[in-house]
CSV table of N, CA and C in Angstrom, one decimal:
chain,number,residue,atom,x,y,z
A,4,UNK,N,52.8,-36.6,-35.2
A,4,UNK,CA,53.0,-35.6,-34.2
A,4,UNK,C,53.0,-34.2,-34.9
A,5,UNK,N,52.2,-33.3,-34.3
A,5,UNK,CA,52.1,-32.0,-34.9
A,5,UNK,C,53.3,-31.1,-34.4
A,6,UNK,N,53.7,-30.2,-35.3
A,6,UNK,CA,54.7,-29.2,-35.0
A,6,UNK,C,54.1,-28.1,-34.1
A,7,UNK,N,54.9,-27.6,-33.2
A,7,UNK,CA,54.5,-26.6,-32.2
A,7,UNK,C,54.1,-25.3,-33.0
A,8,UNK,N,53.1,-24.7,-32.6
A,8,UNK,CA,52.7,-23.4,-33.2
A,8,UNK,C,53.7,-22.4,-32.9
A,9,UNK,N,54.0,-21.5,-33.8
A,9,UNK,CA,55.0,-20.4,-33.5
A,9,UNK,C,54.5,-19.5,-32.4
A,10,UNK,N,55.4,-19.1,-31.5
A,10,UNK,CA,55.0,-18.2,-30.4
A,10,UNK,C,54.7,-16.8,-30.9
A,11,UNK,N,53.7,-16.1,-30.4
A,11,UNK,CA,53.4,-14.8,-30.8
A,11,UNK,C,54.5,-13.8,-30.3
A,12,UNK,N,55.3,-14.3,-29.3
A,12,UNK,CA,56.3,-13.4,-28.7
A,12,UNK,C,57.7,-13.9,-29.2
A,13,UNK,N,58.4,-13.1,-30.0
A,13,UNK,CA,59.7,-13.5,-30.5
A,13,UNK,C,60.7,-13.7,-29.3
A,14,UNK,N,61.6,-14.6,-29.5
A,14,UNK,CA,62.6,-14.9,-28.5
A,14,UNK,C,63.6,-13.7,-28.5
A,15,UNK,N,64.1,-13.3,-27.3
A,15,UNK,CA,65.0,-12.2,-27.2
A,15,UNK,C,66.2,-12.5,-28.1
A,16,UNK,N,66.7,-11.4,-28.7
A,16,UNK,CA,67.9,-11.6,-29.6
A,16,UNK,C,69.2,-11.6,-28.7
A,17,UNK,N,69.1,-11.2,-27.5
A,17,UNK,CA,70.3,-11.2,-26.6
A,17,UNK,C,70.0,-11.9,-25.4
A,18,UNK,N,71.0,-12.5,-24.8
A,18,UNK,CA,70.8,-13.2,-23.5
A,18,UNK,C,70.5,-12.2,-22.4
A,19,UNK,N,69.4,-12.4,-21.7
A,19,UNK,CA,69.0,-11.5,-20.7
A,19,UNK,C,69.3,-12.0,-19.3
A,20,UNK,N,69.6,-13.3,-19.1
A,20,UNK,CA,69.8,-13.8,-17.8
A,20,UNK,C,71.2,-13.5,-17.3
A,21,UNK,N,71.4,-13.3,-16.1
A,21,UNK,CA,72.7,-13.1,-15.5
A,21,UNK,C,73.1,-11.6,-15.6
A,22,UNK,N,72.2,-10.7,-16.1
A,22,UNK,CA,72.6,-9.3,-16.1
A,22,UNK,C,72.2,-8.7,-14.7
A,23,UNK,N,73.1,-8.1,-14.0
A,23,UNK,CA,72.8,-7.6,-12.7
A,23,UNK,C,71.8,-6.4,-12.8
A,24,UNK,N,70.9,-6.4,-11.8
A,24,UNK,CA,70.0,-5.3,-11.8
A,24,UNK,C,70.6,-4.1,-11.0
A,25,UNK,N,70.6,-3.0,-11.6
A,25,UNK,CA,71.2,-1.8,-11.0
A,25,UNK,C,70.2,-0.9,-10.4
A,26,UNK,N,70.3,-0.6,-9.1
A,26,UNK,CA,69.4,0.3,-8.4
A,26,UNK,C,70.1,1.7,-8.3
A,27,UNK,N,69.3,2.7,-8.4
A,27,UNK,CA,69.9,4.1,-8.2
A,27,UNK,C,70.4,4.2,-6.8
A,28,UNK,N,71.4,4.9,-6.6
A,28,UNK,CA,72.0,5.2,-5.3
A,28,UNK,C,71.1,6.0,-4.5
A,29,UNK,N,70.9,5.6,-3.2
A,29,UNK,CA,70.0,6.4,-2.3
A,29,UNK,C,70.6,7.8,-2.1
A,30,UNK,N,69.6,8.7,-1.8
A,30,UNK,CA,70.0,10.1,-1.6
A,30,UNK,C,70.9,10.2,-0.4
A,31,UNK,N,71.8,11.2,-0.3
A,31,UNK,CA,72.7,11.4,0.8
A,31,UNK,C,71.9,11.6,2.1
A,32,UNK,N,72.3,10.9,3.1
A,32,UNK,CA,71.6,11.0,4.4
A,32,UNK,C,70.4,10.1,4.5
A,33,UNK,N,70.0,9.4,3.5
A,33,UNK,CA,68.9,8.5,3.6
A,33,UNK,C,69.0,7.4,4.6
A,34,UNK,N,70.2,6.8,4.6
A,34,UNK,CA,70.5,5.7,5.6
A,34,UNK,C,70.4,6.2,7.0
A,35,UNK,N,70.9,7.4,7.2
A,35,UNK,CA,70.9,8.0,8.5
A,35,UNK,C,69.5,8.3,9.0
A,36,UNK,N,68.7,8.7,8.1
A,36,UNK,CA,67.3,9.0,8.4
A,36,UNK,C,66.6,7.7,8.8
A,37,UNK,N,66.8,6.6,8.1
A,37,UNK,CA,66.2,5.3,8.4
A,37,UNK,C,66.7,4.8,9.7
A,38,UNK,N,68.0,5.0,10.0
A,38,UNK,CA,68.6,4.5,11.2
A,38,UNK,C,68.1,5.3,12.4
A,39,UNK,N,67.9,6.6,12.3
A,39,UNK,CA,67.4,7.4,13.4
A,39,UNK,C,65.9,7.3,13.6
A,40,UNK,N,65.1,7.7,12.7
A,40,UNK,CA,63.7,7.6,12.8
A,40,UNK,C,63.1,8.1,11.4
A,41,UNK,N,62.0,7.5,11.0
A,41,UNK,CA,61.5,7.9,9.8
A,41,UNK,C,60.8,9.2,9.8
A,42,UNK,N,61.0,10.0,8.8
A,42,UNK,CA,60.3,11.4,8.7
A,42,UNK,C,58.8,11.2,8.8
A,43,UNK,N,58.2,12.2,9.4
A,43,UNK,CA,56.7,12.1,9.6
A,43,UNK,C,56.0,12.8,8.4
A,44,UNK,N,56.8,13.6,7.6
A,44,UNK,CA,56.2,14.3,6.4
A,44,UNK,C,57.1,14.0,5.2
A,45,UNK,N,56.6,14.1,4.0
A,45,UNK,CA,57.4,14.0,2.8
A,45,UNK,C,58.4,15.1,2.8
A,46,UNK,N,59.5,14.9,2.1
A,46,UNK,CA,60.7,15.8,2.1
A,46,UNK,C,60.2,17.2,1.5
A,47,UNK,N,59.5,17.1,0.4
A,47,UNK,CA,59.1,18.4,-0.2
A,47,UNK,C,58.2,19.2,0.7
A,48,UNK,N,57.3,18.6,1.5
A,48,UNK,CA,56.5,19.3,2.4
A,48,UNK,C,57.3,19.9,3.5
A,49,UNK,N,58.2,19.2,4.1
A,49,UNK,CA,59.1,19.7,5.1
A,49,UNK,C,59.9,20.9,4.5
A,50,UNK,N,60.4,20.8,3.3
A,50,UNK,CA,61.2,21.9,2.7
A,50,UNK,C,60.3,23.1,2.5
A,51,UNK,N,59.1,23.0,2.0
A,51,UNK,CA,58.2,24.1,1.8
A,51,UNK,C,57.9,24.8,3.1
A,52,UNK,N,57.6,24.0,4.2
A,52,UNK,CA,57.4,24.6,5.5
A,52,UNK,C,58.6,25.3,6.0
A,53,UNK,N,59.8,24.7,5.9
A,53,UNK,CA,61.0,25.4,6.3
A,53,UNK,C,61.2,26.7,5.6
A,54,UNK,N,60.9,26.7,4.3
A,54,UNK,CA,61.1,27.9,3.5
A,54,UNK,C,60.1,29.0,4.0
A,55,UNK,N,58.9,28.6,4.3
A,55,UNK,CA,57.9,29.6,4.7
A,55,UNK,C,58.3,30.2,6.1
A,56,UNK,N,59.0,29.4,6.9
A,56,UNK,CA,59.4,29.9,8.2
A,56,UNK,C,60.8,30.6,8.2
A,57,UNK,N,61.4,30.6,7.0
A,57,UNK,CA,62.7,31.3,6.9
A,57,UNK,C,63.9,30.5,7.2
A,58,UNK,N,63.8,29.2,7.4
A,58,UNK,CA,64.9,28.3,7.7
A,58,UNK,C,65.6,27.7,6.5
A,59,UNK,N,65.0,27.8,5.4
A,59,UNK,CA,65.6,27.2,4.2
A,59,UNK,C,65.5,28.2,3.0
A,60,UNK,N,66.5,28.3,2.2
A,60,UNK,CA,66.6,29.2,1.2
A,60,UNK,C,65.4,29.0,0.2
A,61,UNK,N,64.8,30.1,-0.4
A,61,UNK,CA,63.8,30.0,-1.4
A,61,UNK,C,64.3,29.2,-2.6
A,62,UNK,N,63.5,28.3,-3.1
A,62,UNK,CA,63.9,27.5,-4.3
A,62,UNK,C,64.7,26.3,-3.9
A,63,UNK,N,64.9,26.0,-2.7
A,63,UNK,CA,65.7,24.8,-2.3
A,63,UNK,C,64.9,23.5,-2.1
A,64,UNK,N,63.6,23.5,-2.5
A,64,UNK,CA,62.8,22.4,-2.4
A,64,UNK,C,63.1,21.4,-3.5
A,65,UNK,N,64.0,20.4,-3.2
A,65,UNK,CA,64.3,19.4,-4.2
A,65,UNK,C,63.5,18.2,-4.1
A,66,UNK,N,62.8,18.0,-3.0
A,66,UNK,CA,62.0,16.8,-2.8
A,66,UNK,C,62.8,15.6,-2.2
A,67,UNK,N,64.1,15.9,-1.8
A,67,UNK,CA,64.9,14.9,-1.2
A,67,UNK,C,65.5,15.4,0.1
A,68,UNK,N,65.7,14.5,1.1
A,68,UNK,CA,66.3,14.9,2.3
A,68,UNK,C,67.8,15.0,2.1
A,69,UNK,N,68.2,16.2,1.8
A,69,UNK,CA,69.6,16.4,1.5
A,69,UNK,C,70.3,17.1,2.7
A,70,UNK,N,71.5,17.5,2.6
A,70,UNK,CA,72.3,18.1,3.7
A,70,UNK,C,71.7,19.5,4.1
A,71,UNK,N,71.3,20.2,3.1
A,71,UNK,CA,70.7,21.6,3.4
A,71,UNK,C,69.4,21.4,4.1
A,72,UNK,N,68.6,20.4,3.8
A,72,UNK,CA,67.3,20.2,4.5
A,72,UNK,C,67.6,19.8,5.9
A,73,UNK,N,68.6,18.8,6.1
A,73,UNK,CA,68.9,18.4,7.5
A,73,UNK,C,69.4,19.5,8.3
A,74,UNK,N,70.2,20.4,7.8
A,74,UNK,CA,70.7,21.6,8.5
A,74,UNK,C,69.6,22.5,8.9
A,75,UNK,N,68.7,22.7,7.9
A,75,UNK,CA,67.5,23.6,8.2
A,75,UNK,C,66.6,23.0,9.3
A,76,UNK,N,66.4,21.7,9.2
A,76,UNK,CA,65.6,21.0,10.2
A,76,UNK,C,66.3,21.2,11.6
A,77,UNK,N,67.6,21.0,11.7
A,77,UNK,CA,68.3,21.2,12.9
A,77,UNK,C,68.1,22.6,13.5
A,78,UNK,N,68.3,23.6,12.6
A,78,UNK,CA,68.1,25.0,13.0
A,78,UNK,C,66.7,25.2,13.5
A,79,UNK,N,65.7,24.7,12.9
A,79,UNK,CA,64.3,24.8,13.3
A,79,UNK,C,64.1,24.2,14.7
A,80,UNK,N,64.7,22.9,14.8
A,80,UNK,CA,64.5,22.2,16.0
A,80,UNK,C,65.1,23.0,17.2
A,81,UNK,N,66.3,23.6,17.0
A,81,UNK,CA,66.9,24.4,18.0
A,81,UNK,C,66.1,25.6,18.4
A,82,UNK,N,65.5,26.3,17.4
A,82,UNK,CA,64.6,27.4,17.6
A,82,UNK,C,63.4,27.0,18.4
A,83,UNK,N,62.8,25.8,18.1
A,83,UNK,CA,61.6,25.4,18.7
A,83,UNK,C,61.8,24.7,20.0
A,84,UNK,N,63.1,24.5,20.4
A,84,UNK,CA,63.3,23.9,21.7
A,84,UNK,C,63.2,22.4,21.7
A,85,UNK,N,63.4,21.8,20.5
A,85,UNK,CA,63.3,20.3,20.3
A,85,UNK,C,64.7,19.8,20.2
A,86,UNK,N,64.8,18.5,20.4
A,86,UNK,CA,66.1,17.8,20.2
A,86,UNK,C,66.6,18.0,18.8
A,87,UNK,N,67.8,18.6,18.6
A,87,UNK,CA,68.3,18.9,17.2
A,87,UNK,C,68.9,17.6,16.6
A,88,UNK,N,68.1,16.8,15.9
A,88,UNK,CA,68.6,15.6,15.3
A,88,UNK,C,68.7,15.8,13.8
A,89,UNK,N,68.0,16.7,13.2
A,89,UNK,CA,68.0,16.9,11.8
A,89,UNK,C,67.0,16.1,11.1
A,90,UNK,N,66.2,15.2,11.8
A,90,UNK,CA,65.2,14.4,11.3
A,90,UNK,C,63.8,14.9,11.6
A,91,UNK,N,63.0,15.2,10.7
A,91,UNK,CA,61.7,15.8,10.9
A,91,UNK,C,60.7,14.7,11.4
A,92,UNK,N,60.9,14.2,12.6
A,92,UNK,CA,60.0,13.2,13.2
A,92,UNK,C,58.7,13.8,13.6
A,93,UNK,N,57.9,13.0,14.3
A,93,UNK,CA,56.5,13.5,14.6
A,93,UNK,C,56.5,14.8,15.4
A,94,UNK,N,57.3,15.0,16.4
A,94,UNK,CA,57.3,16.2,17.2
A,94,UNK,C,57.7,17.4,16.4
A,95,UNK,N,58.7,17.2,15.5
A,95,UNK,CA,59.1,18.3,14.6
A,95,UNK,C,58.1,18.6,13.6
A,96,UNK,N,57.5,17.6,13.0
A,96,UNK,CA,56.4,17.8,12.0
A,96,UNK,C,55.3,18.5,12.6
A,97,UNK,N,54.9,18.2,13.8
A,97,UNK,CA,53.7,18.9,14.5
A,97,UNK,C,54.1,20.3,14.7
A,98,UNK,N,55.3,20.6,15.2
A,98,UNK,CA,55.7,22.0,15.4
A,98,UNK,C,55.8,22.8,14.1
A,99,UNK,N,56.3,22.2,13.1
A,99,UNK,CA,56.4,22.8,11.8
A,99,UNK,C,55.0,23.2,11.3
A,100,UNK,N,54.0,22.3,11.4
A,100,UNK,CA,52.7,22.6,10.9
A,100,UNK,C,52.0,23.6,11.8
A,101,UNK,N,52.2,23.6,13.1
A,101,UNK,CA,51.6,24.6,14.0
A,101,UNK,C,52.2,26.0,13.7
A,102,UNK,N,53.5,26.1,13.5
A,102,UNK,CA,54.1,27.4,13.3
A,102,UNK,C,53.8,28.0,11.9
A,103,UNK,N,53.6,27.1,11.0
A,103,UNK,CA,53.3,27.6,9.6
A,103,UNK,C,51.9,28.0,9.4
A,104,UNK,N,51.1,27.6,10.4
A,104,UNK,CA,49.7,28.1,10.4
A,104,UNK,C,48.8,27.3,9.6
């Protein structure tokens, strides 16, 4: 009987099974967005449009749907006569794009 050929991949020096996988915590407000309705545009796009329209402070584009973004979306929705949910759903996204030109 022949001996097994050595593996080209060395065995791990530490035990890797049983180590829990850690996921990063979701951004604040993420669960509420999913529960209400999915955004129609990416967060950064919404933020840039809100900044262009004066509803969000310059330089506030973090790329995440945070509290400041939700508040700015609500303010825009009230101005546009839409239901103020804070979620940039399809109607809000269409209005943002139309007003930003």
